[in-house]
Amino acid sequence: MDLVQVGEEDFDPAEEYAHLRTSGSGTGAIATFTGLVRDSGDLSGVTGLYLEHYPGMTEQVITGLIHQARERWDLHRVRIIHRVGSLRLTDQIVFVGVSSAHRSDAFAACQFLMDTLKTSVPFWKKELTDSGEHWVEQKASDRQSGERWEE
Amino acid sequence: MDLVQVGEEDFDPAEEYAHLRTSGSGTGAIATFTGLVRDSGDLSGVTGLYLEHYPGMTEQVITGLIHQARERWDLHRVRIIHRVGSLRLTDQIVFVGVSSAHRSDAFAACQFLMDTLKTSVPFWKKELTDSGEHWVEQKASDRQSGERWEE
Amino acid sequence: MATDTITVRYFARLREELGTDSEVLALDAEQRTAGDLLNTLAERGGPWRQLAGDQPVMIAVNQAMARPHTRVGPGDEVAFFPPVTGG
Amino acid sequence: MATDTITVRYFARLREELGTDSEVLALDAEQRTAGDLLNTLAERGGPWRQLAGDQPVMIAVNQAMARPHTRVGPGDEVAFFPPVTGG
């Protein structure tokens, strides 16, 4: 069963892996990605993040991306979790997991979903530092990573 | 700490993830791949696999691939596990996990390591079926996936 | 009529700089697209000017990504926000 | 002298079809490369012929991937095997 979860609570990648692994005996490949809060953002001295989103729209757009991924690749299960609210250094932010018969499909879909999460889903990060807070600007490299999937 | 493990024992992706996650507060991205024995191989009716390898050389070649990956991408930790011996349907075969500051490095290195594991490391799969057993032939698509990393 | 209004929502940096997260506007006959609406709001001056400035503003209509030429009608929910930065 | 020999190892399908997993050979002056060695072994006939046939045979010398032109010398460990299929 696919999962789209957006909320403040933390997640357990092991639990998600268990769901991906039990997607039938035709499953040969599981690709996962986890994003963490790291200590070197746009400014130095980052102590945490605040993540805002557009409730309702967020879940709808992610569901649409999974639908697009399923049209392009042969996928068994997709699990996507994105946290919002206050996060500290080294906290988990995002999980994307995909199971498939073949590794090329699992890898491509996992990367497509991560790239488009960064460019098409209404999440905004604010970095908290010792000297104040500031909204993160979208990176040109992220924009390009998202655009390369457009045909 | 990097890990290269080749042996008959099963592995726990959650344990590997924990090692990748604690690779320092500069870690922002963890990409993992797990391969499973699936029920539709070259012949139908696959009931299991037997995996042979070249002890000593196997570990050496994998260590060399990690070295190559570290020259191409900025990586924090790499964990590679490959099982040998008798495996049943849905068993875990292989794990590749990479942590990095950035997701593009983590994804690329994870995919490079999986692709080259399939073309450059002395493992051989024999499929066991109800009507006998046979050695798996290398797929042209796997050869091409491996070659695309050669510059 | 209640349906002759639209709800406008603002997020993230825009929400903070405009000092509001949403408002209900009477739908003017001249505001047929999300772009028209942006221009009308920009005429309020001050921080509102950025809605028609050089900085990219993303648009959603009824919780789906939209473009300046996307039409808006009675009862619609229109949102303006900076480029997204999740993941 | 013990160092005038090489160890040859066979894996997977080749190991099964040749009926042996390793042997120690006296190093002949004419066998200067892994390819020379393959041709000499193929002359044994029967299943050994495939070593010089159309099917690709991968080569390792001292546990590193090698090519037909790779030189082999006293004490070396040379291995022949089918294309690999792990992962």
CSV table of C-alpha atoms in Angstrom, one decimal:
chain,number,residue,atom,x,y,z
A,1,MET,CA,0.0,0.0,0.0
A,2,ASP,CA,1.3,3.4,-0.9
A,3,LEU,CA,1.7,6.0,1.9
A,4,VAL,CA,1.7,9.8,1.8
A,5,GLN,CA,2.3,11.2,5.3
A,6,VAL,CA,2.9,14.9,6.2
A,7,GLY,CA,3.1,15.9,9.8
A,8,GLU,CA,5.2,16.8,12.8
A,9,GLU,CA,5.9,13.3,14.0
A,10,ASP,CA,9.2,11.5,13.4
A,11,PHE,CA,9.3,8.3,11.3
A,12,ASP,CA,11.1,5.0,11.4
A,13,PRO,CA,12.8,4.0,8.1
A,14,ALA,CA,12.9,0.4,9.2
A,15,GLU,CA,9.1,0.3,9.5
A,16,GLU,CA,8.8,1.8,6.0
A,17,TYR,CA,11.4,-0.7,4.6
A,18,ALA,CA,9.3,-3.6,6.1
A,19,HIS,CA,6.2,-2.3,4.2
A,20,LEU,CA,8.2,-2.0,0.9
A,21,ARG,CA,9.7,-5.5,1.4
A,22,THR,CA,6.4,-7.2,1.8
A,23,SER,CA,5.1,-6.0,-1.5
A,24,GLY,CA,5.0,-9.5,-3.1
A,25,SER,CA,7.5,-12.1,-4.2
A,26,GLY,CA,8.0,-10.2,-7.5
A,27,THR,CA,9.8,-7.5,-5.7
A,28,GLY,CA,13.5,-7.5,-6.4
A,29,ALA,CA,14.6,-3.9,-5.7
A,30,ILE,CA,14.0,-1.4,-2.9
A,31,ALA,CA,15.5,2.1,-3.2
A,32,THR,CA,15.2,4.6,-0.3
A,33,PHE,CA,16.2,8.1,0.4
A,34,THR,CA,16.3,9.9,3.7
A,35,GLY,CA,17.0,13.6,4.2
A,36,LEU,CA,18.4,14.9,7.5
A,37,VAL,CA,18.8,18.4,8.9
A,38,ARG,CA,22.5,19.2,8.5
A,39,ASP,CA,24.6,21.8,10.1
A,40,SER,CA,25.8,23.7,7.1
A,41,GLY,CA,23.0,25.5,5.2
A,42,ASP,CA,23.0,28.8,3.4
A,43,LEU,CA,24.3,30.5,6.6
A,44,SER,CA,26.8,29.0,9.0
A,45,GLY,CA,25.8,28.1,12.5
A,46,VAL,CA,22.4,26.6,11.7
A,47,THR,CA,20.8,25.2,14.9
A,48,GLY,CA,17.6,23.9,13.4
A,49,LEU,CA,14.8,24.3,10.8
A,50,TYR,CA,11.2,25.3,10.7
A,51,LEU,CA,9.2,23.8,8.0
A,52,GLU,CA,5.9,25.4,6.8
A,53,HIS,CA,3.6,23.7,4.3
A,54,TYR,CA,0.2,24.2,2.6
A,55,PRO,CA,-2.0,21.7,4.3
A,56,GLY,CA,-4.3,19.8,1.9
A,57,MET,CA,-2.4,20.9,-1.2
A,58,THR,CA,0.8,19.2,0.0
A,59,GLU,CA,-0.7,15.7,0.2
A,60,GLN,CA,-2.6,16.2,-3.1
A,61,VAL,CA,0.5,17.2,-5.0
A,62,ILE,CA,2.6,14.4,-3.6
A,63,THR,CA,-0.2,11.9,-4.6
A,64,GLY,CA,0.0,13.4,-8.1
A,65,LEU,CA,3.7,12.9,-8.2
A,66,ILE,CA,3.3,9.2,-7.2
A,67,HIS,CA,0.8,8.9,-10.0
A,68,GLN,CA,3.2,10.4,-12.5
A,69,ALA,CA,6.0,8.0,-11.3
A,70,ARG,CA,3.7,5.0,-11.7
A,71,GLU,CA,3.0,6.0,-15.3
A,72,ARG,CA,6.7,6.2,-16.1
A,73,TRP,CA,8.0,3.2,-14.2
A,74,ASP,CA,6.9,-0.2,-13.0
A,75,LEU,CA,6.5,0.2,-9.3
A,76,HIS,CA,5.2,-2.0,-6.5
A,77,ARG,CA,5.0,0.3,-3.5
A,78,VAL,CA,5.8,3.9,-2.8
A,79,ARG,CA,6.1,5.4,0.7
A,80,ILE,CA,6.6,9.1,1.2
A,81,ILE,CA,6.9,10.9,4.5
A,82,HIS,CA,7.7,14.6,5.0
A,83,ARG,CA,7.9,16.3,8.3
A,84,VAL,CA,6.8,19.9,9.1
A,85,GLY,CA,7.2,22.2,12.1
A,86,SER,CA,10.4,22.6,14.2
A,87,LEU,CA,13.3,20.3,13.5
A,88,ARG,CA,16.7,20.1,15.2
A,89,LEU,CA,20.1,19.3,13.7
A,90,THR,CA,20.4,15.6,12.5
A,91,ASP,CA,16.6,15.2,12.7
A,92,GLN,CA,15.0,13.2,9.9
A,93,ILE,CA,13.1,15.5,7.4
A,94,VAL,CA,12.0,13.3,4.5
A,95,PHE,CA,11.7,9.7,3.5
A,96,VAL,CA,11.1,8.4,0.0
A,97,GLY,CA,11.0,4.6,-0.5
A,98,VAL,CA,10.1,2.7,-3.7
A,99,SER,CA,9.9,-1.1,-4.4
A,100,SER,CA,9.9,-2.6,-7.8
A,101,ALA,CA,10.8,-5.7,-9.7
A,102,HIS,CA,13.9,-4.0,-11.2
A,103,ARG,CA,16.6,-1.7,-9.7
A,104,SER,CA,16.6,0.8,-12.6
A,105,ASP,CA,12.9,1.5,-12.0
A,106,ALA,CA,13.3,1.8,-8.2
A,107,PHE,CA,16.3,4.1,-8.5
A,108,ALA,CA,14.7,6.4,-11.1
A,109,ALA,CA,11.4,6.7,-9.4
A,110,CYS,CA,13.1,7.4,-6.0
A,111,GLN,CA,15.2,10.1,-7.5
A,112,PHE,CA,12.3,11.6,-9.5
A,113,LEU,CA,10.2,11.8,-6.4
A,114,MET,CA,12.9,13.4,-4.3
A,115,ASP,CA,13.8,15.9,-7.1
A,116,THR,CA,10.2,16.9,-7.7
A,117,LEU,CA,9.5,17.1,-3.9
A,118,LYS,CA,12.0,19.9,-3.9
A,119,THR,CA,10.5,21.9,-6.8
A,120,SER,CA,6.8,21.2,-6.9
A,121,VAL,CA,5.4,20.6,-3.5
A,122,PRO,CA,4.5,23.5,-1.2
A,123,PHE,CA,7.0,23.2,1.6
A,124,TRP,CA,9.2,26.0,2.8
A,125,LYS,CA,12.3,25.8,5.0
A,126,LYS,CA,13.3,28.5,7.5
A,127,GLU,CA,16.8,28.1,8.9
A,128,LEU,CA,17.3,29.0,12.5
A,129,THR,CA,20.8,30.2,13.5
A,130,ASP,CA,22.4,31.7,16.5
A,131,SER,CA,22.1,35.1,14.9
A,132,GLY,CA,18.5,34.9,13.7
A,133,GLU,CA,16.4,33.1,11.2
A,134,HIS,CA,15.9,33.3,7.5
A,135,TRP,CA,13.9,31.6,4.7
A,136,VAL,CA,15.9,29.3,2.5
A,137,GLU,CA,16.1,30.3,-1.1
A,138,GLN,CA,15.4,27.8,-3.8
A,139,LYS,CA,18.7,26.6,-5.3
A,140,ALA,CA,19.2,26.8,-9.1
A,141,SER,CA,20.6,23.2,-8.9
A,142,ASP,CA,17.4,22.0,-7.3
A,143,ARG,CA,15.4,23.7,-10.0
A,144,GLN,CA,17.5,22.0,-12.7
A,145,SER,CA,17.2,18.6,-11.0
A,146,GLY,CA,13.4,19.0,-11.1
A,147,GLU,CA,13.3,20.2,-14.7
A,148,ARG,CA,15.3,17.3,-16.1
A,149,TRP,CA,12.3,15.0,-15.6
A,150,GLU,CA,10.1,17.2,-17.8
A,151,GLU,CA,9.8,15.7,-21.2
B,1,MET,CA,33.2,3.8,9.1
B,2,ASP,CA,32.9,2.0,5.8
B,3,LEU,CA,31.8,-1.6,5.7
B,4,VAL,CA,32.4,-4.4,3.1
B,5,GLN,CA,30.8,-7.6,4.2
B,6,VAL,CA,30.5,-10.8,2.1
B,7,GLY,CA,29.1,-13.9,3.7
B,8,GLU,CA,26.2,-16.2,4.2
B,9,GLU,CA,24.5,-14.4,7.1
B,10,ASP,CA,21.5,-12.2,6.6
B,11,PHE,CA,21.7,-8.4,7.3
B,12,ASP,CA,19.5,-5.8,8.9
B,13,PRO,CA,19.1,-2.6,6.8
B,14,ALA,CA,18.0,-0.7,9.9
B,15,GLU,CA,21.3,-1.4,11.5
B,16,GLU,CA,23.1,-0.2,8.4
B,17,TYR,CA,20.9,2.9,8.3
B,18,ALA,CA,21.9,3.7,11.9
B,19,HIS,CA,25.6,3.6,11.0
B,20,LEU,CA,25.0,5.9,8.0
B,21,ARG,CA,22.9,8.3,10.0
B,22,THR,CA,25.5,8.8,12.7
B,23,SER,CA,28.2,9.9,10.2
B,24,GLY,CA,28.3,13.4,11.6
B,25,SER,CA,26.1,16.5,11.6
B,26,GLY,CA,27.1,17.4,8.1
B,27,THR,CA,25.2,14.4,6.7
B,28,GLY,CA,22.1,15.5,4.9
B,29,ALA,CA,21.4,12.6,2.6
B,30,ILE,CA,21.2,8.8,2.9
B,31,ALA,CA,20.5,6.7,-0.2
B,32,THR,CA,20.1,2.9,0.2
B,33,PHE,CA,19.4,0.0,-2.2
B,34,THR,CA,18.4,-3.5,-1.2
B,35,GLY,CA,18.1,-6.4,-3.6
B,36,LEU,CA,15.8,-9.3,-2.9
B,37,VAL,CA,15.4,-12.8,-4.5
B,38,ARG,CA,12.3,-12.5,-6.7
B,39,ASP,CA,10.2,-15.2,-8.2
B,40,SER,CA,10.5,-14.4,-11.9
B,41,GLY,CA,14.1,-14.9,-13.2
B,42,ASP,CA,15.3,-16.1,-16.5
B,43,LEU,CA,13.2,-19.2,-16.1
B,44,SER,CA,9.8,-19.3,-14.5
B,45,GLY,CA,9.3,-21.2,-11.3
B,46,VAL,CA,12.4,-20.0,-9.5
B,47,THR,CA,12.4,-21.4,-6.0
B,48,GLY,CA,15.8,-20.0,-4.8
B,49,LEU,CA,19.3,-18.9,-5.7
B,50,TYR,CA,22.8,-20.2,-5.1
B,51,LEU,CA,25.4,-17.5,-5.0
B,52,GLU,CA,29.1,-18.3,-5.7
B,53,HIS,CA,32.0,-15.9,-5.3
B,54,TYR,CA,35.7,-15.6,-5.4
B,55,PRO,CA,36.7,-15.2,-1.8
B,56,GLY,CA,39.4,-12.6,-1.2
B,57,MET,CA,39.1,-11.1,-4.7
B,58,THR,CA,35.4,-10.1,-4.0
B,59,GLU,CA,36.2,-8.0,-1.0
B,60,GLN,CA,39.2,-6.4,-2.7
B,61,VAL,CA,37.2,-5.4,-5.8
B,62,ILE,CA,34.4,-3.9,-3.8
B,63,THR,CA,36.8,-1.9,-1.7
B,64,GLY,CA,38.3,-0.6,-5.0
B,65,LEU,CA,34.8,0.4,-6.2
B,66,ILE,CA,34.2,2.4,-2.9
B,67,HIS,CA,37.6,4.1,-3.5
B,68,GLN,CA,36.5,5.0,-7.0
B,69,ALA,CA,33.2,6.3,-5.7
B,70,ARG,CA,35.0,8.5,-3.1
B,71,GLU,CA,37.1,10.0,-5.9
B,72,ARG,CA,34.0,11.0,-7.9
B,73,TRP,CA,31.6,12.1,-5.2
B,74,ASP,CA,31.8,13.6,-1.7
B,75,LEU,CA,30.7,10.8,0.5
B,76,HIS,CA,30.6,10.3,4.3
B,77,ARG,CA,30.0,6.6,4.8
B,78,VAL,CA,29.5,3.6,2.5
B,79,ARG,CA,28.1,0.2,3.7
B,80,ILE,CA,28.1,-2.7,1.3
B,81,ILE,CA,26.8,-6.2,2.1
B,82,HIS,CA,26.5,-9.1,-0.4
B,83,ARG,CA,25.3,-12.5,0.6
B,84,VAL,CA,26.6,-15.8,-0.9
B,85,GLY,CA,25.4,-19.4,-0.6
B,86,SER,CA,21.8,-20.6,-0.7
B,87,LEU,CA,19.0,-18.1,-0.7
B,88,ARG,CA,15.3,-18.5,-0.8
B,89,LEU,CA,12.6,-16.4,-2.5
B,90,THR,CA,12.2,-12.9,-1.0
B,91,ASP,CA,15.5,-13.3,0.9
B,92,GLN,CA,17.7,-10.2,1.0
B,93,ILE,CA,20.8,-10.5,-1.3
B,94,VAL,CA,22.6,-7.2,-1.4
B,95,PHE,CA,22.6,-3.9,0.5
B,96,VAL,CA,24.3,-0.7,-0.7
B,97,GLY,CA,24.0,2.4,1.6
B,98,VAL,CA,25.7,5.8,1.2
B,99,SER,CA,25.6,8.9,3.3
B,100,SER,CA,26.7,12.4,2.1
B,101,ALA,CA,26.0,16.1,2.6
B,102,HIS,CA,24.0,16.2,-0.6
B,103,ARG,CA,21.4,14.0,-2.2
B,104,SER,CA,22.9,14.1,-5.7
B,105,ASP,CA,26.2,12.6,-4.4
B,106,ALA,CA,24.4,10.0,-2.3
B,107,PHE,CA,22.1,8.9,-5.2
B,108,ALA,CA,24.9,8.8,-7.8
B,109,ALA,CA,27.3,6.8,-5.7
B,110,CYS,CA,24.6,4.3,-4.6
B,111,GLN,CA,23.6,3.7,-8.2
B,112,PHE,CA,27.3,3.5,-9.4
B,113,LEU,CA,28.1,0.9,-6.7
B,114,MET,CA,25.0,-1.2,-7.5
B,115,ASP,CA,25.7,-1.1,-11.3
B,116,THR,CA,29.3,-2.0,-10.9
B,117,LEU,CA,28.6,-4.7,-8.3
B,118,LYS,CA,26.7,-6.4,-11.2
B,119,THR,CA,29.5,-6.1,-13.8
B,120,SER,CA,32.8,-6.0,-12.0
B,121,VAL,CA,32.7,-8.1,-8.8
B,122,PRO,CA,33.1,-11.9,-9.0
B,123,PHE,CA,29.7,-13.2,-7.9
B,124,TRP,CA,27.7,-15.7,-9.9
B,125,LYS,CA,24.0,-16.6,-9.5
B,126,LYS,CA,22.6,-20.0,-10.1
B,127,GLU,CA,18.8,-20.1,-10.2
B,128,LEU,CA,17.1,-23.1,-8.7
B,129,THR,CA,13.7,-24.1,-10.2
B,130,ASP,CA,11.4,-27.1,-9.8
B,131,SER,CA,12.8,-28.5,-13.0
B,132,GLY,CA,16.5,-28.0,-12.3
B,133,GLU,CA,19.1,-25.4,-11.9
B,134,HIS,CA,21.0,-23.1,-14.3
B,135,TRP,CA,23.6,-20.4,-14.1
B,136,VAL,CA,22.2,-16.9,-14.8
B,137,GLU,CA,23.6,-15.2,-17.9
B,138,GLN,CA,24.8,-11.6,-17.6
B,139,LYS,CA,22.2,-9.3,-19.0
B,140,ALA,CA,23.1,-6.8,-21.8
B,141,SER,CA,21.2,-4.1,-19.9
B,142,ASP,CA,23.4,-4.7,-16.8
B,143,ARG,CA,26.6,-4.5,-18.9
B,144,GLN,CA,25.4,-1.2,-20.3
B,145,SER,CA,24.5,0.1,-16.9
B,146,GLY,CA,28.0,-0.7,-15.7
B,147,GLU,CA,29.7,0.8,-18.8
B,148,ARG,CA,27.9,4.2,-18.5
B,149,TRP,CA,30.1,5.0,-15.5
B,150,GLU,CA,33.3,4.6,-17.5
B,151,GLU,CA,34.6,7.9,-18.7
C,1,MET,CA,-23.6,36.5,-2.9
C,2,ALA,CA,-21.0,34.5,-1.0
C,3,THR,CA,-19.8,32.9,-4.2
C,4,ASP,CA,-18.7,36.2,-5.7
C,5,THR,CA,-15.7,36.2,-3.5
C,6,ILE,CA,-12.4,34.4,-3.6
C,7,THR,CA,-10.1,33.4,-0.8
C,8,VAL,CA,-6.4,34.4,-1.2
C,9,ARG,CA,-3.7,32.7,0.9
C,10,TYR,CA,-0.1,33.6,1.5
C,11,PHE,CA,2.7,31.3,2.7
C,12,ALA,CA,6.2,31.4,4.1
C,13,ARG,CA,8.3,34.6,3.4
C,14,LEU,CA,5.3,36.3,1.6
C,15,ARG,CA,3.0,35.6,4.6
C,16,GLU,CA,5.5,37.2,6.9
C,17,GLU,CA,6.3,40.2,4.8
C,18,LEU,CA,2.6,40.9,3.8
C,19,GLY,CA,1.6,40.4,7.5
C,20,THR,CA,-1.4,38.2,6.6
C,21,ASP,CA,-2.0,34.6,5.9
C,22,SER,CA,-5.3,34.9,4.1
C,23,GLU,CA,-8.1,37.3,3.1
C,24,VAL,CA,-11.4,37.1,1.3
C,25,LEU,CA,-11.8,39.4,-1.7
C,26,ALA,CA,-14.8,40.5,-3.7
C,27,LEU,CA,-14.2,39.2,-7.2
C,28,ASP,CA,-13.8,42.1,-9.6
C,29,ALA,CA,-14.9,41.6,-13.2
C,30,GLU,CA,-11.4,42.7,-14.4
C,31,GLN,CA,-9.7,40.0,-12.3
C,32,ARG,CA,-10.1,37.1,-14.7
C,33,THR,CA,-6.7,35.4,-14.1
C,34,ALA,CA,-4.3,34.8,-11.2
C,35,GLY,CA,-2.0,37.3,-12.9
C,36,ASP,CA,-4.6,40.0,-12.9
C,37,LEU,CA,-5.2,39.4,-9.2
C,38,LEU,CA,-1.5,39.6,-8.5
C,39,ASN,CA,-1.3,43.0,-10.3
C,40,THR,CA,-4.3,44.4,-8.4
C,41,LEU,CA,-2.8,43.3,-5.0
C,42,ALA,CA,0.6,44.9,-6.0
C,43,GLU,CA,-1.1,48.2,-6.4
C,44,ARG,CA,-1.6,48.3,-2.6
C,45,GLY,CA,2.1,49.4,-2.5
C,46,GLY,CA,4.7,48.8,0.2
C,47,PRO,CA,5.5,45.1,0.6
C,48,TRP,CA,2.7,44.2,-1.8
C,49,ARG,CA,4.7,45.6,-4.7
C,50,GLN,CA,6.9,42.5,-4.7
C,51,LEU,CA,3.9,40.5,-6.1
C,52,ALA,CA,4.5,42.2,-9.5
C,53,GLY,CA,8.3,42.5,-9.0
C,54,ASP,CA,11.3,40.6,-10.2
C,55,GLN,CA,11.2,37.9,-7.5
C,56,PRO,CA,9.4,34.8,-8.7
C,57,VAL,CA,6.0,34.2,-7.1
C,58,MET,CA,4.4,30.8,-7.3
C,59,ILE,CA,0.7,30.5,-7.8
C,60,ALA,CA,-1.8,27.8,-6.8
C,61,VAL,CA,-5.5,27.8,-7.7
C,62,ASN,CA,-7.7,25.4,-5.7
C,63,GLN,CA,-4.6,23.7,-4.3
C,64,ALA,CA,-3.1,22.9,-7.7
C,65,MET,CA,0.0,24.6,-9.2
C,66,ALA,CA,-1.1,27.3,-11.6
C,67,ARG,CA,0.3,30.0,-13.8
C,68,PRO,CA,-0.4,33.7,-14.2
C,69,HIS,CA,-2.8,33.0,-17.1
C,70,THR,CA,-4.8,30.5,-15.0
C,71,ARG,CA,-8.4,31.7,-14.8
C,72,VAL,CA,-10.0,32.4,-11.3
C,73,GLY,CA,-13.7,32.4,-10.6
C,74,PRO,CA,-16.2,32.8,-7.7
C,75,GLY,CA,-15.4,30.5,-4.8
C,76,ASP,CA,-11.9,29.7,-5.8
C,77,GLU,CA,-9.0,29.5,-3.4
C,78,VAL,CA,-5.9,31.2,-4.8
C,79,ALA,CA,-2.5,31.0,-3.1
C,80,PHE,CA,0.7,33.0,-3.6
C,81,PHE,CA,4.0,31.9,-2.2
C,82,PRO,CA,7.8,31.9,-2.8
C,83,PRO,CA,9.5,29.1,-4.7
C,84,VAL,CA,9.3,25.9,-2.6
C,85,THR,CA,12.2,24.5,-0.6
C,86,GLY,CA,11.1,21.2,0.9
C,87,GLY,CA,12.7,17.8,0.6
D,1,MET,CA,61.6,-24.4,-8.2
D,2,ALA,CA,58.1,-23.9,-6.6
D,3,THR,CA,57.9,-20.4,-8.0
D,4,ASP,CA,58.1,-21.7,-11.6
D,5,THR,CA,54.4,-22.7,-11.3
D,6,ILE,CA,51.2,-20.8,-11.4
D,7,THR,CA,47.8,-21.6,-9.8
D,8,VAL,CA,44.8,-21.6,-12.1
D,9,ARG,CA,41.3,-21.3,-10.7
D,10,TYR,CA,37.9,-21.8,-12.3
D,11,PHE,CA,34.5,-20.5,-11.1
D,12,ALA,CA,30.8,-21.0,-11.5
D,13,ARG,CA,29.7,-22.6,-14.8
D,14,LEU,CA,33.3,-23.0,-16.0
D,15,ARG,CA,34.2,-24.8,-12.8
D,16,GLU,CA,31.3,-27.2,-13.3
D,17,GLU,CA,31.9,-27.8,-17.0
D,18,LEU,CA,35.6,-28.3,-16.7
D,19,GLY,CA,35.2,-30.5,-13.6
D,20,THR,CA,37.9,-28.8,-11.6
D,21,ASP,CA,38.1,-25.7,-9.4
D,22,SER,CA,41.9,-25.2,-9.5
D,23,GLU,CA,45.2,-26.7,-10.7
D,24,VAL,CA,48.9,-25.9,-10.4
D,25,LEU,CA,50.7,-25.7,-13.8
D,26,ALA,CA,54.3,-25.5,-14.6
D,27,LEU,CA,54.9,-22.2,-16.3
D,28,ASP,CA,56.0,-22.7,-19.9
D,29,ALA,CA,58.3,-20.0,-21.5
D,30,GLU,CA,55.7,-19.5,-24.2
D,31,GLN,CA,52.9,-18.7,-21.8
D,32,ARG,CA,53.7,-15.1,-21.2
D,33,THR,CA,50.1,-13.7,-21.0
D,34,ALA,CA,46.8,-14.8,-19.6
D,35,GLY,CA,45.6,-15.2,-23.3
D,36,ASP,CA,48.5,-17.6,-24.1
D,37,LEU,CA,47.5,-19.7,-21.1
D,38,LEU,CA,43.8,-19.7,-22.2
D,39,ASN,CA,44.9,-21.0,-25.7
D,40,THR,CA,47.1,-23.7,-24.2
D,41,LEU,CA,44.3,-24.9,-21.9
D,42,ALA,CA,41.8,-24.9,-24.9
D,43,GLU,CA,44.1,-27.4,-26.7
D,44,ARG,CA,43.1,-30.1,-24.1
D,45,GLY,CA,39.9,-30.4,-26.2
D,46,GLY,CA,36.4,-31.3,-25.0
D,47,PRO,CA,34.9,-28.8,-22.6
D,48,TRP,CA,38.3,-27.0,-22.5
D,49,ARG,CA,37.7,-25.7,-26.1
D,50,GLN,CA,35.2,-23.1,-24.9
D,51,LEU,CA,38.2,-21.2,-23.3
D,52,ALA,CA,39.1,-20.1,-26.8
D,53,GLY,CA,35.6,-20.0,-28.2
D,54,ASP,CA,33.0,-17.4,-28.8
D,55,GLN,CA,31.7,-17.3,-25.2
D,56,PRO,CA,33.3,-14.5,-23.2
D,57,VAL,CA,35.7,-15.6,-20.5
D,58,MET,CA,36.7,-13.2,-17.8
D,59,ILE,CA,40.2,-13.2,-16.4
D,60,ALA,CA,41.7,-12.3,-13.1
D,61,VAL,CA,45.4,-12.2,-12.3
D,62,ASN,CA,46.3,-12.2,-8.6
D,63,GLN,CA,42.6,-11.4,-7.7
D,64,ALA,CA,42.4,-8.3,-9.9
D,65,MET,CA,40.4,-8.1,-13.2
D,66,ALA,CA,42.8,-8.6,-16.1
D,67,ARG,CA,42.7,-8.9,-19.9
D,68,PRO,CA,44.1,-11.5,-22.4
D,69,HIS,CA,47.3,-9.4,-22.8
D,70,THR,CA,48.0,-9.2,-19.0
D,71,ARG,CA,51.4,-10.9,-18.4
D,72,VAL,CA,51.5,-13.8,-16.0
D,73,GLY,CA,54.7,-14.9,-14.1
D,74,PRO,CA,55.9,-17.5,-11.6
D,75,GLY,CA,53.8,-17.7,-8.4
D,76,ASP,CA,50.8,-15.8,-9.9
D,77,GLU,CA,47.2,-16.8,-9.3
D,78,VAL,CA,45.2,-16.7,-12.5
D,79,ALA,CA,41.4,-17.2,-12.6
D,80,PHE,CA,39.0,-17.8,-15.5
D,81,PHE,CA,35.3,-17.4,-15.1
D,82,PRO,CA,32.0,-16.5,-16.9
D,83,PRO,CA,30.7,-12.9,-16.9
D,84,VAL,CA,29.7,-12.0,-13.3
D,85,THR,CA,26.0,-11.9,-12.3
D,86,GLY,CA,25.9,-10.6,-8.7
D,87,GLY,CA,24.0,-7.7,-7.2
